[in-house]
XYZ file of C-alpha atoms in Angstrom:
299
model
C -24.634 -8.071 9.955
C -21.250 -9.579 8.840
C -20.434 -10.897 5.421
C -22.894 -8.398 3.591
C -21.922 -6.619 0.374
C -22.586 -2.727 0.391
C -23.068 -1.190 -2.749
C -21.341 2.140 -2.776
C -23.156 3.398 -5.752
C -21.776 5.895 -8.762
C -18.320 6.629 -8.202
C -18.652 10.194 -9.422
C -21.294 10.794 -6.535
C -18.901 9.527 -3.537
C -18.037 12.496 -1.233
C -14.870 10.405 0.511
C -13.617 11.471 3.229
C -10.041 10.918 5.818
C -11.220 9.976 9.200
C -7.594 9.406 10.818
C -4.155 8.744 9.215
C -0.813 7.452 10.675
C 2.749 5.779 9.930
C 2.971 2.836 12.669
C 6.331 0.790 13.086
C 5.266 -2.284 14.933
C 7.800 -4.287 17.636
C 8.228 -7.923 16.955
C 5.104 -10.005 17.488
C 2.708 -7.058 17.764
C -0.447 -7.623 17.848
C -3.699 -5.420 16.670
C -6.864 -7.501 16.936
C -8.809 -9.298 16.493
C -11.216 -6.468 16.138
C -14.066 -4.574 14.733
C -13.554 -1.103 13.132
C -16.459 1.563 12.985
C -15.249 2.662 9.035
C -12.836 1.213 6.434
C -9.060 0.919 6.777
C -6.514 0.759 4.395
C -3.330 -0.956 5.457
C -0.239 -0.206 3.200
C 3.166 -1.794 4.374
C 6.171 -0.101 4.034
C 8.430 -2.342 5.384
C 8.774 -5.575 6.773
C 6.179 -8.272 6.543
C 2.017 -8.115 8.017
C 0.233 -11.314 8.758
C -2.967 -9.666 8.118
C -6.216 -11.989 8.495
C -9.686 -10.382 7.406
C -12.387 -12.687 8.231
C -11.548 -16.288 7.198
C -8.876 -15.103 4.762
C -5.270 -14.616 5.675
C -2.228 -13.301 3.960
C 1.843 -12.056 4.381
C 1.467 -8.669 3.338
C 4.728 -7.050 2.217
C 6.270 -3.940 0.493
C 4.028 -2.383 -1.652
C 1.074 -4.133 -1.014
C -2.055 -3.309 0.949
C -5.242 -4.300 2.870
C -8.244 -3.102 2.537
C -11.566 -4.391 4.993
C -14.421 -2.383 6.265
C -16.915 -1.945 8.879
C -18.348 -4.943 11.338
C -15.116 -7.387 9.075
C -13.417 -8.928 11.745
C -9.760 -8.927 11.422
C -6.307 -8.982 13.072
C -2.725 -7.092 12.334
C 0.600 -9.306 13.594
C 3.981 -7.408 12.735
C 6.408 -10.582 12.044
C 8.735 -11.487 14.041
C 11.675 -11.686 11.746
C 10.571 -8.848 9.623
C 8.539 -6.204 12.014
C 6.381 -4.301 9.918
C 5.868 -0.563 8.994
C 2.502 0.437 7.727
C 0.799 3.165 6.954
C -2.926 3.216 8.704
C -5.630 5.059 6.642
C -9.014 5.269 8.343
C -11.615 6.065 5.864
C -15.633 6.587 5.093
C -16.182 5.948 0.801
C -19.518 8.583 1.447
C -20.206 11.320 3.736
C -21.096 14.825 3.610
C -18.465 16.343 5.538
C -14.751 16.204 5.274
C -14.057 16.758 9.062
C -11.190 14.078 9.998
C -12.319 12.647 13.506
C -10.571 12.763 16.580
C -8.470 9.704 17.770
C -10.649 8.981 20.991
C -13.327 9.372 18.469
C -12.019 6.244 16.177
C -11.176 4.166 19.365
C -14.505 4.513 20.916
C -15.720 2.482 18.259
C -13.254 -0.347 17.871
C -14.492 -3.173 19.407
C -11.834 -6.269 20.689
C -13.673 -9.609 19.698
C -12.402 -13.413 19.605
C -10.273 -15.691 18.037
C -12.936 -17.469 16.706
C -14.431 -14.813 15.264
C -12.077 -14.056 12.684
C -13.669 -17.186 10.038
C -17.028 -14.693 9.862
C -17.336 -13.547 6.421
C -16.128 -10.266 5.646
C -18.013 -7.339 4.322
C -17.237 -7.033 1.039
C -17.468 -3.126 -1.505
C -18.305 -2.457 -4.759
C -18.756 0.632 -6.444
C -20.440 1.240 -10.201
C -18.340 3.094 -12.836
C -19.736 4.093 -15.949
C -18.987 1.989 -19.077
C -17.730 -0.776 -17.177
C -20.145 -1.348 -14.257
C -19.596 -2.575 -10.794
C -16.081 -3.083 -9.524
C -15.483 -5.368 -6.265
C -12.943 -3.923 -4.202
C -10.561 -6.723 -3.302
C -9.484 -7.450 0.138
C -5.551 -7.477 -0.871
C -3.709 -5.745 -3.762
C -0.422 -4.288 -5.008
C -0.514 -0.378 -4.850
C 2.146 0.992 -6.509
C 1.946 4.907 -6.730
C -0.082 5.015 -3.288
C 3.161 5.949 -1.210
C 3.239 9.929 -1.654
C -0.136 10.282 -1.739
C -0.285 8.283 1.983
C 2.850 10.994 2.831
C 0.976 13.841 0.992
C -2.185 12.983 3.619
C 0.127 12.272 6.512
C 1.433 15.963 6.354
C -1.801 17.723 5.648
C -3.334 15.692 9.409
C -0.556 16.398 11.109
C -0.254 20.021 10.175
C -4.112 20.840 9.853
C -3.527 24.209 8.300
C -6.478 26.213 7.062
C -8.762 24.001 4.864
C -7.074 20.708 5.696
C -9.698 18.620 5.564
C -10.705 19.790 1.944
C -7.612 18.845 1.014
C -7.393 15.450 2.915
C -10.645 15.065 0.586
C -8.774 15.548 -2.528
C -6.408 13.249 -1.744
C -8.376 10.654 -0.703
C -10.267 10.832 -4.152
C -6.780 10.683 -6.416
C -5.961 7.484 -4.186
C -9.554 5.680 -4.510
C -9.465 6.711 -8.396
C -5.973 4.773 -8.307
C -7.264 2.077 -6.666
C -9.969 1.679 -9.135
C -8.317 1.930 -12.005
C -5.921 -0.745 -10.611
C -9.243 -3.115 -10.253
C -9.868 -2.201 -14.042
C -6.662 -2.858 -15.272
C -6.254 -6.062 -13.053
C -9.188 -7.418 -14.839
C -8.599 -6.525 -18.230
C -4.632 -8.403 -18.232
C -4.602 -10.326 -15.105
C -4.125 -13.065 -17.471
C -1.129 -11.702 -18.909
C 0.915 -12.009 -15.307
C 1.882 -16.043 -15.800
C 3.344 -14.889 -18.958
C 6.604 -12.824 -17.373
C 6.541 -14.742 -13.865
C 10.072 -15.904 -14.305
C 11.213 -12.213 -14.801
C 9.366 -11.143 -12.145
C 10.678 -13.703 -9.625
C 14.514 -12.847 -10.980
C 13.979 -9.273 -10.248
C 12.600 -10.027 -6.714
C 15.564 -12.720 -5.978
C 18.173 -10.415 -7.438
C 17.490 -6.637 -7.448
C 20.688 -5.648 -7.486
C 21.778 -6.945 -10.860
C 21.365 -4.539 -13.405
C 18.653 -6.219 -15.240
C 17.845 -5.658 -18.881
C 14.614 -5.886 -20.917
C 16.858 -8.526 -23.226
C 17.356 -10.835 -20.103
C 14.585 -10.577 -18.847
C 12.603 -11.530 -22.106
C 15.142 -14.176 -22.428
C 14.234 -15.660 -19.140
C 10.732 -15.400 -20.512
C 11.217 -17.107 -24.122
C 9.697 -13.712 -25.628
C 11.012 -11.340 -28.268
C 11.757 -8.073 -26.305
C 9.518 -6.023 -28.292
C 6.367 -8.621 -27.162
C 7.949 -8.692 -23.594
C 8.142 -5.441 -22.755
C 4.631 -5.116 -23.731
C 3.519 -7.990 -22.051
C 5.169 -6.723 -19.108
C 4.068 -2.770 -19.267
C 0.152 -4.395 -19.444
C 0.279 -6.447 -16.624
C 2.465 -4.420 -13.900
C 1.550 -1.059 -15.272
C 4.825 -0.136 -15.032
C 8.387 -0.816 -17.801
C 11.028 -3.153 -16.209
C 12.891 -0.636 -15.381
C 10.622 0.933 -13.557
C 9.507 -2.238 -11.690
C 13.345 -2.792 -10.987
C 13.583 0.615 -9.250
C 10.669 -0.279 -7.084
C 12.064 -3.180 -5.969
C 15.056 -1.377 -5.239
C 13.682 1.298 -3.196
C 11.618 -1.307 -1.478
C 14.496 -2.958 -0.216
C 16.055 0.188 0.743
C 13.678 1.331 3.151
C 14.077 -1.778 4.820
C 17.804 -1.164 5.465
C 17.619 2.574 5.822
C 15.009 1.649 8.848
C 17.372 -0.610 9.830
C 19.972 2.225 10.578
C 21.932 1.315 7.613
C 23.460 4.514 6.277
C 22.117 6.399 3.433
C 25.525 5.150 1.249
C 25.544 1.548 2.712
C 21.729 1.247 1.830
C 22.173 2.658 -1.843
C 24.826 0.172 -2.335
C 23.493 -2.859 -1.141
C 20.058 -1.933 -3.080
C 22.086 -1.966 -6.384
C 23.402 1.706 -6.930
C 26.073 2.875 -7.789
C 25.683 6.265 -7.681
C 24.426 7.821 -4.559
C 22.959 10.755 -6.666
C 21.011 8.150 -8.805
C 19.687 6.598 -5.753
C 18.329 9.919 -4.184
C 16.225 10.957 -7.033
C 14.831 7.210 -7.381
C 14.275 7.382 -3.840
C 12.315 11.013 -3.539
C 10.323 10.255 -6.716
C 9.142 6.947 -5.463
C 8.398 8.228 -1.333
C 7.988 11.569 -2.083
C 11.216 12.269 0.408
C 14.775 12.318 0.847
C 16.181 9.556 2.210
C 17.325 11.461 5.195
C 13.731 12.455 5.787
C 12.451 8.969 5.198
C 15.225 8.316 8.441
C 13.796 11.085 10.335
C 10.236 10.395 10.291
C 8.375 9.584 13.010
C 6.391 6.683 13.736
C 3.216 6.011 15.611
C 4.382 3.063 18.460
């Protein structure tokens, strides 16, 4: 029945497990949906922009963000035209015994094509209960940051299925859904707090290549620096120099896909120094540059 609400229970009694992982770089105007899925998904873009509708609800998913939806939610994928999008595709179950991945005729056997008008039925909505604080709604879209090398970290232990594979794919499936929670917790304790440092945050976004300091940015803001990097820190999770890097990075996989080189990408993303750039860029993706070029994509 669509629109329910499952209750996943006690966090610290999930037994999570991969079902199916990949890196897809859509063409122009691609289209995925509108469909059913037999589990839960986790979209998280890359690059490039994702008109992602789940249910009645539709959003431009960019760079750092991601969708989440599960079973019998109807919902449909388009990869932009002027910004095709690169995603990674995490097929998931919160709660069962084994940690066996399942074959890919396995996952498309039960995707099921529906219609258009379909896609305003309610979606199925998760929640799981944490100790102390209760029970936490999973949210349909969400920043992620931090979820990139742990998607990488997965995509390599699928692909390679070495001895006990799938116990690992376990364990880092439970590090990401513990991030993800945490994110829910911290998002409700100083969502509140983002209004506060929205002019800094659009001036990063418009201009990440100037090298922005805490004393602009609290400038922008009418704060003290002391109060705004505080303010700041509580409701990205991150300093603004860190956020500035992100931003960075974000923008250069967009060009590096874009078969910029590695030195014209680094520059136009703000660096200077191509040294610089390759240790922002490996601690952010978890790979070189060059690999990040290399990689191949699901089509």
């Amino acid at each position: 029945m669509r629109g329910l609400r499952i209750d996943l229970g006690d966090l610290s009694l999930l037994q999570p497990t991969v079902h199916y992982i990949c890196l897809t770089r859509g063409r122009p105007n691609r289209l995925w949906g509108p469909r059913t899925i037999p589990d839960c998904h986790l979209v998280y873009v890359v690059s490039g922009l994702a008109k992602l509708t789940i249910g009645s609800e539709e959003r431009l998913v960019r760079p750092g963000q991601c969708a989440f939806y599960g079973i019998d939610s109807v919902t449909q994928i388009l990869s932009t035209e002027e910004d095709p999008v690169t995603y990674y595709s995490l097929h998931f179950e919160w709660n069962t015994p084994s940690p066996t991945p399942m074959s890919l005729p396995q996952l498309l056997s039960g995707i099921s094509y529906t219609s258009k008008s379909e896609l305003d039925s309610p979606a199925t909505g998760y929640s799981v209960h944490v100790p102390e604080y209760g029970a936490i709604n999973i949210p349909h879209f969400f920043s992620f940051p931090g979820a990139e090398p742990l998607l990488l970290q997965m995509l390599r232990e699928y692909e390679a299925r070495e001895l006990g594979y799938d116990f690992v794919l376990r364990g880092l499936l439970v590090r990401l859904l513990a991030a993800l929670i945490r994110l829910q917790l911290d998002h409700t304790s100083h969502g509140e707090l983002t209004p506060k440092i929205t002019p800094a945050l659009k001036a990063i976004e418009k201009q990440p290549e100037t090298n922005w300091t805490a004393s602009a940015l609290a400038e922008l803001c009418g704060y003290h620096v002391n109060y705004f990097t505080g303010v700041f820190k509580a409701a990205t999770g991150m300093s603004p120099k860190s956020y500035l890097i992100a931003i960075r990075i974000r923008r250069a996989k967009k060009l590096l896909l874009e078969e910029d080189t590695i030195e014209k990408a680094a520059r136009k993303a703000g660096y200077t120094s191509l040294h610089y750039f390759c240790r922002h860029f490996k601690a952010a993706t978890g790979q070189t540059p060059s690999q990040f070029k290399r990689q191949r994509f699901d089509l």
